[in-house]
Amino acid sequence: TPTSLSTSEILIVINSNLTNHSQLLNVTRYGYSNVNIISQSYTWSLSENFLKPRVFKLIS
């Protein structure tokens, strides 16, 4: 069961490439939010709150 429910959804669109080491992929920045990041190179989605540890998954 989740410890906290997500109360916000964040979509970040970047008009450049994003590397695996970008600070935007630091999961601690987003708290309990659902996050999707779209860049010219890839699309990333943050795993749900009930999955520990939370990680960004590469979508494409």
PDB file of N, CA and C in Angstrom:
ATOM      1  N   THR A   1       0.837  -1.190   0.000  1.00  0.00           N
ATOM      2  CA  THR A   1       0.000   0.000   0.000  1.00  0.00           C
ATOM      3  C   THR A   1       0.875   1.243   0.000  1.00  0.00           C
ATOM      4  N   PRO A   2       0.450   2.285  -0.685  1.00  0.00           N
ATOM      5  CA  PRO A   2       1.262   3.507  -0.729  1.00  0.00           C
ATOM      6  C   PRO A   2       1.275   4.206   0.622  1.00  0.00           C
ATOM      7  N   THR A   3       2.400   4.827   0.917  1.00  0.00           N
ATOM      8  CA  THR A   3       2.479   5.596   2.152  1.00  0.00           C
ATOM      9  C   THR A   3       1.817   6.952   1.989  1.00  0.00           C
ATOM     10  N   SER A   4       1.842   7.483   0.786  1.00  0.00           N
ATOM     11  CA  SER A   4       1.187   8.758   0.473  1.00  0.00           C
ATOM     12  C   SER A   4       0.681   8.702  -0.954  1.00  0.00           C
ATOM     13  N   LEU A   5      -0.447   9.314  -1.193  1.00  0.00           N
ATOM     14  CA  LEU A   5      -0.990   9.363  -2.542  1.00  0.00           C
ATOM     15  C   LEU A   5      -0.461  10.585  -3.264  1.00  0.00           C
ATOM     16  N   SER A   6      -0.250  10.431  -4.549  1.00  0.00           N
ATOM     17  CA  SER A   6       0.210  11.558  -5.348  1.00  0.00           C
ATOM     18  C   SER A   6      -0.883  12.601  -5.449  1.00  0.00           C
ATOM     19  N   THR A   7      -0.517  13.839  -5.220  1.00  0.00           N
ATOM     20  CA  THR A   7      -1.489  14.924  -5.306  1.00  0.00           C
ATOM     21  C   THR A   7      -1.243  15.815  -6.504  1.00  0.00           C
ATOM     22  N   SER A   8      -0.160  15.562  -7.227  1.00  0.00           N
ATOM     23  CA  SER A   8       0.117  16.404  -8.390  1.00  0.00           C
ATOM     24  C   SER A   8       0.778  15.587  -9.487  1.00  0.00           C
ATOM     25  N   GLU A   9       0.598  16.070 -10.700  1.00  0.00           N
ATOM     26  CA  GLU A   9       1.220  15.478 -11.877  1.00  0.00           C
ATOM     27  C   GLU A   9       2.102  16.549 -12.493  1.00  0.00           C
ATOM     28  N   ILE A  10       3.338  16.195 -12.807  1.00  0.00           N
ATOM     29  CA  ILE A  10       4.282  17.155 -13.368  1.00  0.00           C
ATOM     30  C   ILE A  10       4.721  16.650 -14.734  1.00  0.00           C
ATOM     31  N   LEU A  11       4.627  17.515 -15.734  1.00  0.00           N
ATOM     32  CA  LEU A  11       5.132  17.230 -17.071  1.00  0.00           C
ATOM     33  C   LEU A  11       6.213  18.253 -17.375  1.00  0.00           C
ATOM     34  N   ILE A  12       7.415  17.771 -17.686  1.00  0.00           N
ATOM     35  CA  ILE A  12       8.534  18.649 -18.022  1.00  0.00           C
ATOM     36  C   ILE A  12       8.911  18.370 -19.468  1.00  0.00           C
ATOM     37  N   VAL A  13       8.925  19.413 -20.293  1.00  0.00           N
ATOM     38  CA  VAL A  13       9.311  19.290 -21.694  1.00  0.00           C
ATOM     39  C   VAL A  13      10.594  20.085 -21.891  1.00  0.00           C
ATOM     40  N   ILE A  14      11.619  19.428 -22.435  1.00  0.00           N
ATOM     41  CA  ILE A  14      12.929  20.044 -22.602  1.00  0.00           C
ATOM     42  C   ILE A  14      13.276  20.054 -24.082  1.00  0.00           C
ATOM     43  N   ASN A  15      13.654  21.219 -24.577  1.00  0.00           N
ATOM     44  CA  ASN A  15      14.004  21.353 -25.985  1.00  0.00           C
ATOM     45  C   ASN A  15      15.503  21.121 -26.183  1.00  0.00           C
ATOM     46  N   SER A  16      16.006  20.032 -25.628  1.00  0.00           N
ATOM     47  CA  SER A  16      17.402  19.627 -25.793  1.00  0.00           C
ATOM     48  C   SER A  16      17.518  18.173 -25.354  1.00  0.00           C
ATOM     49  N   ASN A  17      18.735  17.643 -25.411  1.00  0.00           N
ATOM     50  CA  ASN A  17      18.964  16.267 -24.977  1.00  0.00           C
ATOM     51  C   ASN A  17      19.084  16.207 -23.465  1.00  0.00           C
ATOM     52  N   LEU A  18      18.751  15.064 -22.905  1.00  0.00           N
ATOM     53  CA  LEU A  18      18.828  14.843 -21.466  1.00  0.00           C
ATOM     54  C   LEU A  18      19.653  13.584 -21.228  1.00  0.00           C
ATOM     55  N   THR A  19      20.679  13.687 -20.386  1.00  0.00           N
ATOM     56  CA  THR A  19      21.524  12.530 -20.095  1.00  0.00           C
ATOM     57  C   THR A  19      21.029  11.801 -18.853  1.00  0.00           C
ATOM     58  N   ASN A  20      21.530  10.597 -18.662  1.00  0.00           N
ATOM     59  CA  ASN A  20      21.164   9.798 -17.487  1.00  0.00           C
ATOM     60  C   ASN A  20      21.596  10.448 -16.182  1.00  0.00           C
ATOM     61  N   HIS A  21      22.534  11.373 -16.234  1.00  0.00           N
ATOM     62  CA  HIS A  21      23.100  11.982 -15.030  1.00  0.00           C
ATOM     63  C   HIS A  21      22.521  13.363 -14.747  1.00  0.00           C
ATOM     64  N   SER A  22      21.485  13.745 -15.451  1.00  0.00           N
ATOM     65  CA  SER A  22      20.874  15.062 -15.261  1.00  0.00           C
ATOM     66  C   SER A  22      20.237  15.176 -13.879  1.00  0.00           C
ATOM     67  N   GLN A  23      20.333  16.357 -13.271  1.00  0.00           N
ATOM     68  CA  GLN A  23      19.692  16.611 -11.985  1.00  0.00           C
ATOM     69  C   GLN A  23      18.170  16.540 -12.086  1.00  0.00           C
ATOM     70  N   LEU A  24      17.629  16.675 -13.293  1.00  0.00           N
ATOM     71  CA  LEU A  24      16.179  16.538 -13.459  1.00  0.00           C
ATOM     72  C   LEU A  24      15.704  15.116 -13.161  1.00  0.00           C
ATOM     73  N   LEU A  25      16.609  14.150 -13.202  1.00  0.00           N
ATOM     74  CA  LEU A  25      16.254  12.761 -12.920  1.00  0.00           C
ATOM     75  C   LEU A  25      16.503  12.392 -11.454  1.00  0.00           C
ATOM     76  N   ASN A  26      16.729  13.380 -10.620  1.00  0.00           N
ATOM     77  CA  ASN A  26      16.905  13.164  -9.184  1.00  0.00           C
ATOM     78  C   ASN A  26      15.518  13.015  -8.558  1.00  0.00           C
ATOM     79  N   VAL A  27      15.145  11.804  -8.173  1.00  0.00           N
ATOM     80  CA  VAL A  27      13.782  11.522  -7.713  1.00  0.00           C
ATOM     81  C   VAL A  27      13.413  12.266  -6.436  1.00  0.00           C
ATOM     82  N   THR A  28      14.381  12.663  -5.636  1.00  0.00           N
ATOM     83  CA  THR A  28      14.074  13.358  -4.382  1.00  0.00           C
ATOM     84  C   THR A  28      13.511  14.754  -4.617  1.00  0.00           C
ATOM     85  N   ARG A  29      13.667  15.292  -5.808  1.00  0.00           N
ATOM     86  CA  ARG A  29      13.147  16.627  -6.137  1.00  0.00           C
ATOM     87  C   ARG A  29      11.623  16.675  -6.200  1.00  0.00           C
ATOM     88  N   TYR A  30      10.976  15.543  -6.408  1.00  0.00           N
ATOM     89  CA  TYR A  30       9.567  15.544  -6.774  1.00  0.00           C
ATOM     90  C   TYR A  30       8.616  15.058  -5.683  1.00  0.00           C
ATOM     91  N   GLY A  31       9.137  14.663  -4.546  1.00  0.00           N
ATOM     92  CA  GLY A  31       8.262  14.226  -3.459  1.00  0.00           C
ATOM     93  C   GLY A  31       7.365  13.087  -3.901  1.00  0.00           C
ATOM     94  N   TYR A  32       6.048  13.266  -3.713  1.00  0.00           N
ATOM     95  CA  TYR A  32       5.083  12.219  -4.053  1.00  0.00           C
ATOM     96  C   TYR A  32       4.410  12.450  -5.403  1.00  0.00           C
ATOM     97  N   SER A  33       4.907  13.374  -6.192  1.00  0.00           N
ATOM     98  CA  SER A  33       4.288  13.706  -7.479  1.00  0.00           C
ATOM     99  C   SER A  33       4.542  12.619  -8.518  1.00  0.00           C
ATOM    100  N   ASN A  34       3.612  12.500  -9.451  1.00  0.00           N
ATOM    101  CA  ASN A  34       3.836  11.702 -10.650  1.00  0.00           C
ATOM    102  C   ASN A  34       4.542  12.606 -11.648  1.00  0.00           C
ATOM    103  N   VAL A  35       5.627  12.117 -12.252  1.00  0.00           N
ATOM    104  CA  VAL A  35       6.459  12.967 -13.101  1.00  0.00           C
ATOM    105  C   VAL A  35       6.737  12.276 -14.427  1.00  0.00           C
ATOM    106  N   ASN A  36       6.618  13.042 -15.514  1.00  0.00           N
ATOM    107  CA  ASN A  36       7.041  12.617 -16.841  1.00  0.00           C
ATOM    108  C   ASN A  36       7.932  13.707 -17.403  1.00  0.00           C
ATOM    109  N   ILE A  37       9.066  13.297 -17.978  1.00  0.00           N
ATOM    110  CA  ILE A  37      10.003  14.240 -18.580  1.00  0.00           C
ATOM    111  C   ILE A  37      10.180  13.846 -20.038  1.00  0.00           C
ATOM    112  N   ILE A  38       9.961  14.812 -20.927  1.00  0.00           N
ATOM    113  CA  ILE A  38      10.109  14.583 -22.362  1.00  0.00           C
ATOM    114  C   ILE A  38      11.236  15.474 -22.859  1.00  0.00           C
ATOM    115  N   SER A  39      12.224  14.867 -23.524  1.00  0.00           N
ATOM    116  CA  SER A  39      13.320  15.634 -24.107  1.00  0.00           C
ATOM    117  C   SER A  39      13.482  15.213 -25.559  1.00  0.00           C
ATOM    118  N   GLN A  40      14.408  15.855 -26.262  1.00  0.00           N
ATOM    119  CA  GLN A  40      14.647  15.469 -27.649  1.00  0.00           C
ATOM    120  C   GLN A  40      15.229  14.064 -27.746  1.00  0.00           C
ATOM    121  N   SER A  41      15.928  13.636 -26.705  1.00  0.00           N
ATOM    122  CA  SER A  41      16.578  12.331 -26.761  1.00  0.00           C
ATOM    123  C   SER A  41      15.707  11.191 -26.230  1.00  0.00           C
ATOM    124  N   TYR A  42      14.996  11.417 -25.117  1.00  0.00           N
ATOM    125  CA  TYR A  42      14.248  10.339 -24.473  1.00  0.00           C
ATOM    126  C   TYR A  42      13.005  10.864 -23.772  1.00  0.00           C
ATOM    127  N   THR A  43      12.152   9.915 -23.377  1.00  0.00           N
ATOM    128  CA  THR A  43      11.021  10.202 -22.498  1.00  0.00           C
ATOM    129  C   THR A  43      11.199   9.351 -21.248  1.00  0.00           C
ATOM    130  N   TRP A  44      11.055   9.992 -20.087  1.00  0.00           N
ATOM    131  CA  TRP A  44      11.237   9.326 -18.801  1.00  0.00           C
ATOM    132  C   TRP A  44       9.960   9.428 -17.988  1.00  0.00           C
ATOM    133  N   SER A  45       9.678   8.394 -17.195  1.00  0.00           N
ATOM    134  CA  SER A  45       8.515   8.406 -16.314  1.00  0.00           C
ATOM    135  C   SER A  45       8.948   7.924 -14.933  1.00  0.00           C
ATOM    136  N   LEU A  46       8.558   8.652 -13.897  1.00  0.00           N
ATOM    137  CA  LEU A  46       8.911   8.282 -12.529  1.00  0.00           C
ATOM    138  C   LEU A  46       7.969   7.197 -12.036  1.00  0.00           C
ATOM    139  N   SER A  47       8.523   6.139 -11.445  1.00  0.00           N
ATOM    140  CA  SER A  47       7.705   5.031 -10.952  1.00  0.00           C
ATOM    141  C   SER A  47       6.729   5.502  -9.877  1.00  0.00           C
ATOM    142  N   GLU A  48       5.673   4.736  -9.694  1.00  0.00           N
ATOM    143  CA  GLU A  48       4.613   5.092  -8.747  1.00  0.00           C
ATOM    144  C   GLU A  48       5.123   5.118  -7.313  1.00  0.00           C
ATOM    145  N   ASN A  49       4.363   5.798  -6.445  1.00  0.00           N
ATOM    146  CA  ASN A  49       4.758   5.965  -5.047  1.00  0.00           C
ATOM    147  C   ASN A  49       4.890   4.656  -4.285  1.00  0.00           C
ATOM    148  N   PHE A  50       4.107   3.638  -4.655  1.00  0.00           N
ATOM    149  CA  PHE A  50       4.133   2.393  -3.894  1.00  0.00           C
ATOM    150  C   PHE A  50       5.312   1.502  -4.274  1.00  0.00           C
ATOM    151  N   LEU A  51       6.055   1.867  -5.308  1.00  0.00           N
ATOM    152  CA  LEU A  51       7.247   1.115  -5.695  1.00  0.00           C
ATOM    153  C   LEU A  51       8.461   1.753  -5.029  1.00  0.00           C
ATOM    154  N   LYS A  52       9.167   0.998  -4.256  1.00  0.00           N
ATOM    155  CA  LYS A  52      10.357   1.507  -3.576  1.00  0.00           C
ATOM    156  C   LYS A  52      11.550   0.690  -4.016  1.00  0.00           C
ATOM    157  N   PRO A  53      12.667   1.271  -4.370  1.00  0.00           N
ATOM    158  CA  PRO A  53      12.862   2.708  -4.482  1.00  0.00           C
ATOM    159  C   PRO A  53      12.230   3.244  -5.764  1.00  0.00           C
ATOM    160  N   ARG A  54      11.825   4.493  -5.727  1.00  0.00           N
ATOM    161  CA  ARG A  54      11.274   5.133  -6.922  1.00  0.00           C
ATOM    162  C   ARG A  54      12.415   5.433  -7.884  1.00  0.00           C
ATOM    163  N   VAL A  55      12.202   5.144  -9.145  1.00  0.00           N
ATOM    164  CA  VAL A  55      13.222   5.375 -10.166  1.00  0.00           C
ATOM    165  C   VAL A  55      12.547   5.902 -11.426  1.00  0.00           C
ATOM    166  N   PHE A  56      13.316   6.617 -12.234  1.00  0.00           N
ATOM    167  CA  PHE A  56      12.829   7.024 -13.540  1.00  0.00           C
ATOM    168  C   PHE A  56      13.018   5.866 -14.505  1.00  0.00           C
ATOM    169  N   LYS A  57      11.960   5.558 -15.265  1.00  0.00           N
ATOM    170  CA  LYS A  57      12.011   4.514 -16.279  1.00  0.00           C
ATOM    171  C   LYS A  57      12.129   5.182 -17.641  1.00  0.00           C
ATOM    172  N   LEU A  58      13.011   4.654 -18.458  1.00  0.00           N
ATOM    173  CA  LEU A  58      13.166   5.136 -19.822  1.00  0.00           C
ATOM    174  C   LEU A  58      12.032   4.563 -20.651  1.00  0.00           C
ATOM    175  N   ILE A  59      11.231   5.454 -21.272  1.00  0.00           N
ATOM    176  CA  ILE A  59      10.086   5.016 -22.070  1.00  0.00           C
ATOM    177  C   ILE A  59      10.486   4.884 -23.540  1.00  0.00           C
ATOM    178  N   SER A  60      11.203   5.875 -24.058  1.00  0.00           N
ATOM    179  CA  SER A  60      11.636   5.813 -25.464  1.00  0.00           C
ATOM    180  C   SER A  60      12.863   6.645 -25.672  1.00  0.00           C
TER     181      SER A  60
END
